[in-house]
Coordinates of C-alpha atoms in Angstrom, one line a residue:
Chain A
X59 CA 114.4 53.1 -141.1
X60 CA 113.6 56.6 -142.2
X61 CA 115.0 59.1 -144.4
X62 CA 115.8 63.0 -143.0
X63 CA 115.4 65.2 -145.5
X64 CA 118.9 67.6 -145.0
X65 CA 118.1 70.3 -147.6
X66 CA 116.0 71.4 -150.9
X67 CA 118.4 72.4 -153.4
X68 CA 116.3 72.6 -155.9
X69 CA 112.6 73.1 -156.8
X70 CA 110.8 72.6 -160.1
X71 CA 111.5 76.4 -162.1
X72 CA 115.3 76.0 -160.6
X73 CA 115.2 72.2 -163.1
X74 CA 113.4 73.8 -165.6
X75 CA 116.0 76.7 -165.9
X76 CA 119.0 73.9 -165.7
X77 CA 117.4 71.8 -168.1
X78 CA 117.0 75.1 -170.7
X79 CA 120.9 75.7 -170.2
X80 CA 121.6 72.1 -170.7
X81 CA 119.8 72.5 -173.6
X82 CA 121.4 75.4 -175.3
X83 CA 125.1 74.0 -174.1
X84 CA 124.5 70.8 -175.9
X85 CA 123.2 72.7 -179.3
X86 CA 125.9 75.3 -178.9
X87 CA 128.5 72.0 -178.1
X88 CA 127.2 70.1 -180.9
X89 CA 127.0 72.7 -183.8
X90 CA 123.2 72.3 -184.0
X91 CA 121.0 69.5 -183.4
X92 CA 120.9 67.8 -186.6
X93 CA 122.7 64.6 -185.5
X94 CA 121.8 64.7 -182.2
X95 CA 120.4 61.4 -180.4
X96 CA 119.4 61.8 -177.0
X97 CA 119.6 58.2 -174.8
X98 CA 117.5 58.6 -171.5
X99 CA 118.9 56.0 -169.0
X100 CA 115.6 54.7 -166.5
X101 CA 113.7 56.5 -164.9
X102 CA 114.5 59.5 -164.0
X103 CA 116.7 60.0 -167.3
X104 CA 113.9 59.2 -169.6
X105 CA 111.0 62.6 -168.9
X106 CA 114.4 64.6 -168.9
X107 CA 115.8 63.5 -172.0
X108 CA 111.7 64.2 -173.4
X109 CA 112.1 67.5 -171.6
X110 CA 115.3 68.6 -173.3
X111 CA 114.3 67.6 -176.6
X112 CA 111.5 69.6 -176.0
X113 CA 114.0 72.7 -175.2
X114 CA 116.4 71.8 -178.2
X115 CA 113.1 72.3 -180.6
X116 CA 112.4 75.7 -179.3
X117 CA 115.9 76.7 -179.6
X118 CA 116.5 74.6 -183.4
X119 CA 113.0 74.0 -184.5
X120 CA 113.8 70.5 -185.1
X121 CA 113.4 67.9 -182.2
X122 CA 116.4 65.4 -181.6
X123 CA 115.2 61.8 -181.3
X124 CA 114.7 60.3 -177.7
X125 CA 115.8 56.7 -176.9
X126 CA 115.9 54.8 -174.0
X127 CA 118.1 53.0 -172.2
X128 CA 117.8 49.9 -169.4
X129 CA 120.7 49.3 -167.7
X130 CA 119.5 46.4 -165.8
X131 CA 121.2 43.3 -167.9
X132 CA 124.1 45.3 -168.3
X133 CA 124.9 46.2 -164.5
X134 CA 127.6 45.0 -163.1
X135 CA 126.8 43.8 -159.2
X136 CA 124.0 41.6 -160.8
X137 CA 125.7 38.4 -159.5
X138 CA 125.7 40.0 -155.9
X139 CA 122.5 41.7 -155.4
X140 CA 119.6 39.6 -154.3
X141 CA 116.7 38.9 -155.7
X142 CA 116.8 39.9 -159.5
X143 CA 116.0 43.6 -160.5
X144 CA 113.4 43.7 -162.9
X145 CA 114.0 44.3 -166.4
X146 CA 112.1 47.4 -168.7
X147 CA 112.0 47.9 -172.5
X148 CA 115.5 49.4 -174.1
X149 CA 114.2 51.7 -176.9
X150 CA 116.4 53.0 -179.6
X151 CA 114.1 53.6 -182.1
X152 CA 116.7 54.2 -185.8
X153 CA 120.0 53.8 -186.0
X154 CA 122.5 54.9 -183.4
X155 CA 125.4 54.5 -185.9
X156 CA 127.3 57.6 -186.7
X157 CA 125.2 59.6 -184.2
X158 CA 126.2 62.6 -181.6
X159 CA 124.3 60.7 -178.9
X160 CA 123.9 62.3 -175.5
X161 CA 123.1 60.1 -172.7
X162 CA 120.7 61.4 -169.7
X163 CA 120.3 61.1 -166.4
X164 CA 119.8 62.7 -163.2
X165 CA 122.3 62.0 -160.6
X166 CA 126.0 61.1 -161.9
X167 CA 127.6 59.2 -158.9
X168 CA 129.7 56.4 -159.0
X169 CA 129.9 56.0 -163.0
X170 CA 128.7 52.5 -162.7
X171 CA 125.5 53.1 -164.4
X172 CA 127.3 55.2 -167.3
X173 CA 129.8 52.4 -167.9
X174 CA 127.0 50.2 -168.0
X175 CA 124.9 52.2 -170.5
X176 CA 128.0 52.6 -172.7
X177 CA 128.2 48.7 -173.0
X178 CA 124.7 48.9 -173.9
X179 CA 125.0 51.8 -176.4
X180 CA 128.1 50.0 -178.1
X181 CA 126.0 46.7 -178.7
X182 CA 123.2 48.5 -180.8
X183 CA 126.0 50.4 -182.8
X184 CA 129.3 52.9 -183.2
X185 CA 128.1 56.4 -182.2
X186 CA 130.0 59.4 -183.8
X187 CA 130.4 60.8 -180.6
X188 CA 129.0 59.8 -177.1
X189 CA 128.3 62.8 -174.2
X190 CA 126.8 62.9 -171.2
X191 CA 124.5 65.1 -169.4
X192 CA 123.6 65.1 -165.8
X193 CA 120.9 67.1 -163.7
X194 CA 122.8 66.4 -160.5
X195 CA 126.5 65.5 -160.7
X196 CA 127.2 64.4 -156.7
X197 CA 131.5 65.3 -157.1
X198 CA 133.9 63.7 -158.5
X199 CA 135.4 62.0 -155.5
X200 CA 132.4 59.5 -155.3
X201 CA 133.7 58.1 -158.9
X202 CA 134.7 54.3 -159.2
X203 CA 135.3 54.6 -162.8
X204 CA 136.8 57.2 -164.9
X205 CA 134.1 58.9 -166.3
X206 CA 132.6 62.5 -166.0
X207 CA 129.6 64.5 -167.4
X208 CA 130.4 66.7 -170.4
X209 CA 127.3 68.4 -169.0
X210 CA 125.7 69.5 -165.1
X211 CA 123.0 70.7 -164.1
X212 CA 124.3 71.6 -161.0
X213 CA 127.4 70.3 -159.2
X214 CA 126.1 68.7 -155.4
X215 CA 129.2 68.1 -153.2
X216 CA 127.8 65.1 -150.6
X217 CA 128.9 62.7 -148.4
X218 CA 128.6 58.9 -149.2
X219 CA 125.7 59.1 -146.5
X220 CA 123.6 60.9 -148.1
X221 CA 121.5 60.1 -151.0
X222 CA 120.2 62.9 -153.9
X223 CA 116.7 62.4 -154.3
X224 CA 114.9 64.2 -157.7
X225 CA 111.5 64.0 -158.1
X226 CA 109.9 64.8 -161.7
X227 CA 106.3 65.0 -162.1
X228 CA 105.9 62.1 -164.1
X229 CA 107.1 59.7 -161.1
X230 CA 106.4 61.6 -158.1
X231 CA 103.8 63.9 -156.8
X232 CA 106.2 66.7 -156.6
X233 CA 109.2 68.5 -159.0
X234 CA 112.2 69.2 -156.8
X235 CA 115.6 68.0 -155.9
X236 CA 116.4 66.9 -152.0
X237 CA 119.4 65.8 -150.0
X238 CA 118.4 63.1 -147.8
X239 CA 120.7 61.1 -145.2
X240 CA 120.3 57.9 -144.6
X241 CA 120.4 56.4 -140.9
X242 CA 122.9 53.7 -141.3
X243 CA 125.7 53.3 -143.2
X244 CA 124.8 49.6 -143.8
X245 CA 122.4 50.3 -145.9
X246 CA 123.0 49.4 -149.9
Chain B
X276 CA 108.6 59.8 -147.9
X277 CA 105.8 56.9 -148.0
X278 CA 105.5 57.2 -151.5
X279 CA 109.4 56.8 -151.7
X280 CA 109.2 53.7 -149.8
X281 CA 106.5 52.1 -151.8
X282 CA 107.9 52.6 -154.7
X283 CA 111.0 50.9 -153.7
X284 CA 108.2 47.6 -152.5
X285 CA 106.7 47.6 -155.5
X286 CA 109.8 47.5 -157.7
X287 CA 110.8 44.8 -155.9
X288 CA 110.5 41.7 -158.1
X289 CA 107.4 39.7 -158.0
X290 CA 109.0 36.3 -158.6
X291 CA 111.3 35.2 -156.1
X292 CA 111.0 31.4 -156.1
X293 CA 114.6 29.1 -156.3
X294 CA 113.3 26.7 -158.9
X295 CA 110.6 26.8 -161.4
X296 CA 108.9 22.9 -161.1
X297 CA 105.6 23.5 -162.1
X298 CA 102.9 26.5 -162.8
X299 CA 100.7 24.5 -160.2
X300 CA 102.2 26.4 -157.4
X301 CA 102.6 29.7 -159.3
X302 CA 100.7 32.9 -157.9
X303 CA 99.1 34.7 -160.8
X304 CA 101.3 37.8 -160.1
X305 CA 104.0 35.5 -160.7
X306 CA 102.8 34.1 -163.9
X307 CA 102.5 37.8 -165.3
X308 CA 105.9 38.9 -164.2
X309 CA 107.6 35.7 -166.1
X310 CA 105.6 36.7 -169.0
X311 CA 105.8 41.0 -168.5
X312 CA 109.8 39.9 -168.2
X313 CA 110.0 37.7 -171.2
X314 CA 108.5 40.0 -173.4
X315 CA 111.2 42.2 -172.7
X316 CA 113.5 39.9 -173.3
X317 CA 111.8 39.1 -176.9
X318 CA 113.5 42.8 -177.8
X319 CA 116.9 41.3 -177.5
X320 CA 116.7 38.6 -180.3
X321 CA 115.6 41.1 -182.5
X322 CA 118.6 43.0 -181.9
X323 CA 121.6 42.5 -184.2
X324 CA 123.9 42.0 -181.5
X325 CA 121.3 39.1 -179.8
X326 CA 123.2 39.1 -176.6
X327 CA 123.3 40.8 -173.2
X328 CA 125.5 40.7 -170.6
X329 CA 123.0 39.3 -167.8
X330 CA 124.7 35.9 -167.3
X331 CA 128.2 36.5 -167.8
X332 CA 130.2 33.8 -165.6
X333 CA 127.3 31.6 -165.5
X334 CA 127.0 28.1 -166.3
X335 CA 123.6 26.4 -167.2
X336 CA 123.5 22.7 -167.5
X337 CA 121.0 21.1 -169.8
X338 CA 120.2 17.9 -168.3
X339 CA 117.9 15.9 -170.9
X340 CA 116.8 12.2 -170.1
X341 CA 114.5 12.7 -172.7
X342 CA 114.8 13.3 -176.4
X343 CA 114.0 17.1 -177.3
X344 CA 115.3 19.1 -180.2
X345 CA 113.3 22.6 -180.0
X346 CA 113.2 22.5 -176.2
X347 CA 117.0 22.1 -175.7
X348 CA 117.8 24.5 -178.3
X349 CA 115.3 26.8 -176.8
X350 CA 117.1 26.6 -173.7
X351 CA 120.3 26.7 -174.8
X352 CA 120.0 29.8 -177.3
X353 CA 117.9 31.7 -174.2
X354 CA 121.0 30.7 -172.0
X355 CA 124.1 31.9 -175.1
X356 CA 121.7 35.2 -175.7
X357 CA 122.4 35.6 -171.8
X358 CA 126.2 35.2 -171.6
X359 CA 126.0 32.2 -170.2
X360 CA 128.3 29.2 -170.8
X361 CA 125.9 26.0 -171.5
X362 CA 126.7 22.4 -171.4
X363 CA 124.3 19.9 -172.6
X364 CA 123.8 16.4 -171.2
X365 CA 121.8 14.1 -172.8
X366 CA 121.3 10.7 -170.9
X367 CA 119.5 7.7 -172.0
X368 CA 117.0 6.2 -169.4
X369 CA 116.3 2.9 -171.4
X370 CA 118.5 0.6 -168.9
X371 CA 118.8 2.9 -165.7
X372 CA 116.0 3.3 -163.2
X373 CA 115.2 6.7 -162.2
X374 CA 116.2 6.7 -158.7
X375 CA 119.8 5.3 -159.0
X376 CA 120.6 7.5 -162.4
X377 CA 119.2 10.8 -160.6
X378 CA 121.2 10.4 -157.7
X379 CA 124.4 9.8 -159.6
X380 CA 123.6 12.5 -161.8
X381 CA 123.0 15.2 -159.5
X382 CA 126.1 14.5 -157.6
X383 CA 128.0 14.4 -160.7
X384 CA 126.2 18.2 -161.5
X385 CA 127.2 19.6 -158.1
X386 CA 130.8 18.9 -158.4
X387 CA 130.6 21.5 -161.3
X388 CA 129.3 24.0 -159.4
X389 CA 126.1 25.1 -162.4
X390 CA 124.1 27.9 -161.9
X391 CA 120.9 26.5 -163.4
X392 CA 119.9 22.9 -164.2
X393 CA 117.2 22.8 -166.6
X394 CA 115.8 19.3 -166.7
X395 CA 113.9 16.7 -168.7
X396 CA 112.9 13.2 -167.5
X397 CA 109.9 10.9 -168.4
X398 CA 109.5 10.6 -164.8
X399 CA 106.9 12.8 -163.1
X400 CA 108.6 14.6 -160.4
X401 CA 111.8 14.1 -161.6
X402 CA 112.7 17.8 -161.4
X403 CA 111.3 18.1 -157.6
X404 CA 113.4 15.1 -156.7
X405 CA 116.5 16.9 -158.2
X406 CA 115.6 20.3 -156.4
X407 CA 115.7 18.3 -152.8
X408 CA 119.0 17.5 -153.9
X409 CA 120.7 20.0 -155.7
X410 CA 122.0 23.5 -154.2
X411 CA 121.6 24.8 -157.6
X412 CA 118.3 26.2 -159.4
X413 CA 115.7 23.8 -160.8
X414 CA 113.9 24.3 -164.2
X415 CA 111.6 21.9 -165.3
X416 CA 111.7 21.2 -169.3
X417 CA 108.8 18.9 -169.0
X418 CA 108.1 16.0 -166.5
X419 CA 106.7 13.0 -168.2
X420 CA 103.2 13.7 -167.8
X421 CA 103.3 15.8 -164.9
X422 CA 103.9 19.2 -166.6
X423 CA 106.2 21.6 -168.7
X424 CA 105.9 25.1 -167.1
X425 CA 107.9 27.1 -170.1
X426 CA 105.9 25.6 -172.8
X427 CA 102.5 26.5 -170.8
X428 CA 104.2 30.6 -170.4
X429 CA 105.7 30.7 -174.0
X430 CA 102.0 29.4 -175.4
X431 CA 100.4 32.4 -172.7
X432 CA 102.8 35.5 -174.5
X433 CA 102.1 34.2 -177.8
X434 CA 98.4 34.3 -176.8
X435 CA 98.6 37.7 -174.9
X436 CA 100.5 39.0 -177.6
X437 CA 97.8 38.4 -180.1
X438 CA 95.3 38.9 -178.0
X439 CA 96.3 41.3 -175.6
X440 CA 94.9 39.3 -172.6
X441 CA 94.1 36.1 -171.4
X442 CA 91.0 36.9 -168.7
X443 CA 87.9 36.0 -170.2
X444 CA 89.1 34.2 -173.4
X445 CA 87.7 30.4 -174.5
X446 CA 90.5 28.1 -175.0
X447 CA 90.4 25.1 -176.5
X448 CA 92.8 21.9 -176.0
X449 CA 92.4 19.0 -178.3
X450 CA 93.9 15.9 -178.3
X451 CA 95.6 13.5 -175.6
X452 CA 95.1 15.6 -172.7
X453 CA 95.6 12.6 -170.3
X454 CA 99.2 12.0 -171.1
X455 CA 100.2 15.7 -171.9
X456 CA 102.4 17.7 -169.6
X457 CA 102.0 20.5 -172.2
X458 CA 97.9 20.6 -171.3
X459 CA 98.2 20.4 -167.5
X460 CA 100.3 23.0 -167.7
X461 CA 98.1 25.2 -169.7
X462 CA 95.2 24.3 -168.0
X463 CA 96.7 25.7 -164.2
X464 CA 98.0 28.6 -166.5
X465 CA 94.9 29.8 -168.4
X466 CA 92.7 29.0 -165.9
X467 CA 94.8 30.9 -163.0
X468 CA 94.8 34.0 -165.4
X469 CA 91.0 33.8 -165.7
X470 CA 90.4 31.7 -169.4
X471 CA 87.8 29.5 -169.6
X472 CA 89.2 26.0 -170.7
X473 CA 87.6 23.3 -172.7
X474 CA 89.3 19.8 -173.7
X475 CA 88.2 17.3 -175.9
X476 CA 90.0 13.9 -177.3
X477 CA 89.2 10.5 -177.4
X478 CA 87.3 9.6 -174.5
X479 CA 90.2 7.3 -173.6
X480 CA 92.4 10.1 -173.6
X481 CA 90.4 12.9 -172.1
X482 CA 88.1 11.4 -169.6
X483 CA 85.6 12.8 -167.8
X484 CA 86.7 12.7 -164.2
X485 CA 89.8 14.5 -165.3
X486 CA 88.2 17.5 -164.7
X487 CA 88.1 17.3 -161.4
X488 CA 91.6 16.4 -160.8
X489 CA 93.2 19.0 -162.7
X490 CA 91.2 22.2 -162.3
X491 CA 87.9 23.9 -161.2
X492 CA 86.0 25.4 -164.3
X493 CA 87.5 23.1 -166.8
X494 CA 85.3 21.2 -169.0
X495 CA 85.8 18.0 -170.9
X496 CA 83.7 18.1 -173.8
X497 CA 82.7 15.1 -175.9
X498 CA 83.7 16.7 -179.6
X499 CA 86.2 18.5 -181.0
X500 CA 83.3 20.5 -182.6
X501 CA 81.7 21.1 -178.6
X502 CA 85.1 22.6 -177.6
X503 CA 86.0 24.3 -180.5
X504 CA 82.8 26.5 -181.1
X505 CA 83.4 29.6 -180.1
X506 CA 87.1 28.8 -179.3
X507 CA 89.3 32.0 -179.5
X508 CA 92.3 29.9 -178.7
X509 CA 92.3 26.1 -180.6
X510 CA 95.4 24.6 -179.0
X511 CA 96.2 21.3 -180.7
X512 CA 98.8 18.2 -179.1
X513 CA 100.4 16.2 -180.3
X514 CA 99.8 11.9 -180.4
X515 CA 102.5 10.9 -178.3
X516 CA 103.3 7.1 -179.1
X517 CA 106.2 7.2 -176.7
X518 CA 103.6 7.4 -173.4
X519 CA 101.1 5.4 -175.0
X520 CA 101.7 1.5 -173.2
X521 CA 98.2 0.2 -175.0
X522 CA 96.0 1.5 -177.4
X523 CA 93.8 4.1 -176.6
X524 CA 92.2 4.5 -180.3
X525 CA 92.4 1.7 -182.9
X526 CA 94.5 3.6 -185.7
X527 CA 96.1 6.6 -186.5
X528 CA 94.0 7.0 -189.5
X529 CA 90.9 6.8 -187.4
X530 CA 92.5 9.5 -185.0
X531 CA 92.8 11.9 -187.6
X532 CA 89.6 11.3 -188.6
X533 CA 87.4 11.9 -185.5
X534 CA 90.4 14.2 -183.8
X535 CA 92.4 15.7 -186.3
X536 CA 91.7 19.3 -186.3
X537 CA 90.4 20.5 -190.0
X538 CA 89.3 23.7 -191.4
X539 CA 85.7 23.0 -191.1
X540 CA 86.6 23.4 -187.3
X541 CA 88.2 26.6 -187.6
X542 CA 84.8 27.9 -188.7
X543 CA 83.1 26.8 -185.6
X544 CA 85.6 28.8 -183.5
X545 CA 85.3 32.6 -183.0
X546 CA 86.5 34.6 -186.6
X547 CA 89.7 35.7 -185.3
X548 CA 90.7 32.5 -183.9
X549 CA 94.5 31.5 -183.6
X550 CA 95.7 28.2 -183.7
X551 CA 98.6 27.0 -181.8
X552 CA 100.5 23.8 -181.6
X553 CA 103.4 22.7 -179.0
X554 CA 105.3 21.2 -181.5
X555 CA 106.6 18.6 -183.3
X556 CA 103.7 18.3 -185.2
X557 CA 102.1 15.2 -187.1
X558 CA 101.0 16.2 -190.6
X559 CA 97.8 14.9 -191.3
X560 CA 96.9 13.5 -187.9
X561 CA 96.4 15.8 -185.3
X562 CA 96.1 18.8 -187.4
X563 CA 96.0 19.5 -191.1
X564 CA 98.9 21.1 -193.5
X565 CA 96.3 23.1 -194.5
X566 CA 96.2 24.9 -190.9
X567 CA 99.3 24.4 -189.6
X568 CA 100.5 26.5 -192.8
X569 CA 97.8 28.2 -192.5
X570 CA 97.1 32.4 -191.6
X571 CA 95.8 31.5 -187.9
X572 CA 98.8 29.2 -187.2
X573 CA 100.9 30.7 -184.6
X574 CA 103.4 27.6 -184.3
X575 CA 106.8 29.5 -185.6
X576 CA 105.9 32.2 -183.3
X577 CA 105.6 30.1 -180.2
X578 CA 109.0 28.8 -181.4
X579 CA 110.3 32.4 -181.3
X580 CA 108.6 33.2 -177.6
X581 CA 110.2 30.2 -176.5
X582 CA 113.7 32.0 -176.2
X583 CA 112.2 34.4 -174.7
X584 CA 110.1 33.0 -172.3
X585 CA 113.4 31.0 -171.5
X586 CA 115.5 34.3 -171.1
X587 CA 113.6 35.1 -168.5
X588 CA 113.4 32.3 -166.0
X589 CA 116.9 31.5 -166.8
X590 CA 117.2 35.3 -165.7
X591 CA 114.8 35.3 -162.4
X592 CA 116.2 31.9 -161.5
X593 CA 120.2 32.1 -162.3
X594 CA 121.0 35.9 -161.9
X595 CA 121.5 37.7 -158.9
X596 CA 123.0 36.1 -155.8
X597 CA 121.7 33.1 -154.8
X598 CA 119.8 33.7 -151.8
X599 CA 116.4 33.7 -153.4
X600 CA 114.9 33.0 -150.2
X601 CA 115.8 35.8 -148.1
X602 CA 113.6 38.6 -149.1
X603 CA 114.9 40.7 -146.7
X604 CA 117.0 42.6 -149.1
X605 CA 115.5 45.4 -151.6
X606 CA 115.9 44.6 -154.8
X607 CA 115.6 46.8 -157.7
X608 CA 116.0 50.5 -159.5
X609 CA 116.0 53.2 -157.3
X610 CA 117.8 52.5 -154.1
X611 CA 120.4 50.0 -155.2
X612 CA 121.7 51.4 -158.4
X613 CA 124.6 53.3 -157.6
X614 CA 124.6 56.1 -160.1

């Protein structure tokens, strides 16, 4: 089984300049950052929830704390996938309650992981507000649930063939964003 | 793209067994995952909300043949902090023979379609005969004197978790290691992850050619004071009367005497030795108030790593689909979470 790589639609300055106008959208959104609470969901959401607090500093001066969120007890095709995914530290360092948290990731597809994270968020505490930013949102017509990003990196119209690959630095050996399709439609 | 695809491999869960009988069998890689897992699982009881979605839907039967208060509680808390309904069984074996009473039992079980039996039998093998005949999930919760494979993981976190590692430290085991499921199974355990372990107890209770039966590079040592010194890890059991047919040392008293552990132990083992004890303990006889009150005690905290360790087989063994043993299908993270 192999991947084809269809097209590059991003490379690492195009995510750097996303992630700066994430940043500045959120702070603008948000009246400042003094309440802010940024929730990475794993993997890919976590170095861009660091990188964007990292933005938000330079714009505020002061740095919004960075959570993170695992998904994995709280998914919802656990009973039907096979062997049993494995399970990573959930950080929320503080309190969450009363909060303008922003959840992170890097592709927004079905919503499943979203709805999942929001069960999560809601066990730790009541949020003031809960948003949601995306580096790659692939359209709303792949949604299962009713939920959408408050904020994109960039908007990715794709079949259900294809898959959105990112690639950060601190996973991979390269920073860039590919569309890759997959042979068979069998596949998970 | 390779590095794609290996990344996908290695997220794949290390531990993909149907039933968790014994840590005989157990790969060390498989040993770490339960532990790596459980220790994630120790964030959720310190939570407010101590409960996670994980086994929603799914029923965990406690089957217990054998008295157990900690060890049921442990199992059933781990299962509730899960989502998972639990029922409890307990079944006396004073007038039924194994055979007859397991066979009943498990057909009994099967009608109500569990997820997980977790059981407890004075019978070695008890647990293995119910996995030949059960559809569901086996977990053993101690096997007469055969073993008791959550007590041997919970005792490794609480060690790693002091510690940091296991590889390379000097365990002691004192007491009756000849009728004590709770030693064999820390003996495969430390000595698969690389400890060096050293037993001593009356020599009618820890006999030389033990040794050889259970495990290369463990040592039977006449003492208490010969496998203490030097001891990072002083693990203590407790006299179990109920396994004990004849005598195997005149009196109590005189147990405590010659096998009790004491403080003037402690200051043969290495200075920042810990002390550990499966539980329930006997004041005054196999180990002193003093210690088991004491600074180096870890005894409440194996109680609290219990849960977790429990979360997590409970987890590997009862979540996800049941087809454990096709490995065909990737598991984890990347490729199968639909975002």
């Amino acid at each position: 089984m192999d991947f084809v790589e269809k097209a590059r639609i991003m490379d690492g300055p195009r995510i750097n300049r996303a992630l700066a106008r994430l940043a500045s959208e959120i702070v603008e959104e948000n009246h400042g950052a003094d309440d802010l609470y940024l929730v990475g969901i794993r993997r890919r959401g976590v170095p861009l929830a660091e990188r964007m607090a990292d933005k938000i500093a330079d714009l505020e001066g002061d740095r919004p704390r960075v959570g993170v969120l695992d998904i994995t007890l709280y998914r919802d095709d656990l009973s039907t996938v096979g062997a049993k995914p494995i399970v990573n530290r959930t950080e929320l360092p503080g309190d969450i309650e009363g909060r303008s948290i922003v959840l992170i990731d890097d592709v927004l597809y079905t919503g499943r992981t979203i709805r999942a994270a929001l069960d999560q968020l809601i066990d730790f505490g009541r949020p003031r507000r809960v948003q949601l930013a995306v580096l790659i949102d692939r359209g709303k017509e792949h949604r299962e649930l009713p939920i959408q990003a408050d904020y994109i990196g960039k908007l990715v119209p794709t079949k259900k063939s294809e898959i959105i690959k990112v690639m950060l630095n601190e996973f991979d050996e390269e920073e860039g964003v590919v569309i890759v399709e997959r042979p068979s439609t069998e596949a998970v | 793209m390779a590095a794609f695809f290996w990344l996908v491999f290695k997220m794949q869960s290390p531990f993909n067994r149907k039933h968790l009988l014994g840590i005989r069998e157990l790969e060390p890689a498989e040993i770490n995952h339960l532990l790596d897992t459980a220790e994630t699982f120790r964030d959720v009881s310190r939570r407010e909300i101590k409960k996670v979605p994980a086994l929603r839907g799914r029923t965990v039967i406690n089957l217990f043949f054998e008295s157990s208060t900690r060890t049921r509680t442990s199992f059933e808390i781990a299962a509730k902090r899960l989502s998972a309904d639990t029922i409890n069984i307990s079944v006396s074996t004073s007038s039924v023979t194994k055979g007859e009473t397991l066979l009943d039992t498990a057909r009994n079980l099967e009608a109500m379609a569990p997820d997980c039996i977790v059981i407890r039998h004075s019978m070695a093998g008890a647990p293995q005969h119910l996995a030949r005949m059960c559809d569901a999930p086996i977990v053993n919760a101690g096997d007469g004197s055969h073993e008791h494979p959550t007590q041997a993981l919970l005792d490794a976190l609480t060690i790693r978790e002091q510690k940091g590692h296991i590889e390379g430290l000097n365990v002691a085991i004192i007491g009756d290691i000849l009728h004590s499921r709770v030693a064999r199974s820390n003996i495969y355990l430390l000595t698969k992850l690389g400890a060096t372990v050293r037993v001593a107890g009356p020599g009618t209770l820890a006999p030389t050619e033990f040794a050889e039966l259970v495990s290369h590079g463990l040592r039977v040592e006449k003492t208490i004071e010969a496998a203490v010194d030097g001891a990072d890890v002083v693990m203590v059991l407790r006299i179990q009367r109920e396994r004990q047919d004849s005598a195997f040392f005149p009196s109590m008293r005189e147990y405590a005497v010659h096998y009790g552990l004491h403080k003037e132990h402690l200051d043969l083992a290495a200075p920042e030795a810990i002390v550990m004890h499966p539980g329930p303990i006997n004041r005054g006889i196999e180990i002193s108030s003093e210690i088991a009150d004491g600074g180096r005690s870890l005894i409440l905290e194996q109680v609290t790593n219990g849960v977790a360790v429990r979360m997590a087989v409970l987890y590997l063994l009862a979540g996800g689909g049941h087809d454990s043993e096709s490995e065909s299908a990737p598991t984890s993270g990347e490729r199968t979470r639909e975002r």
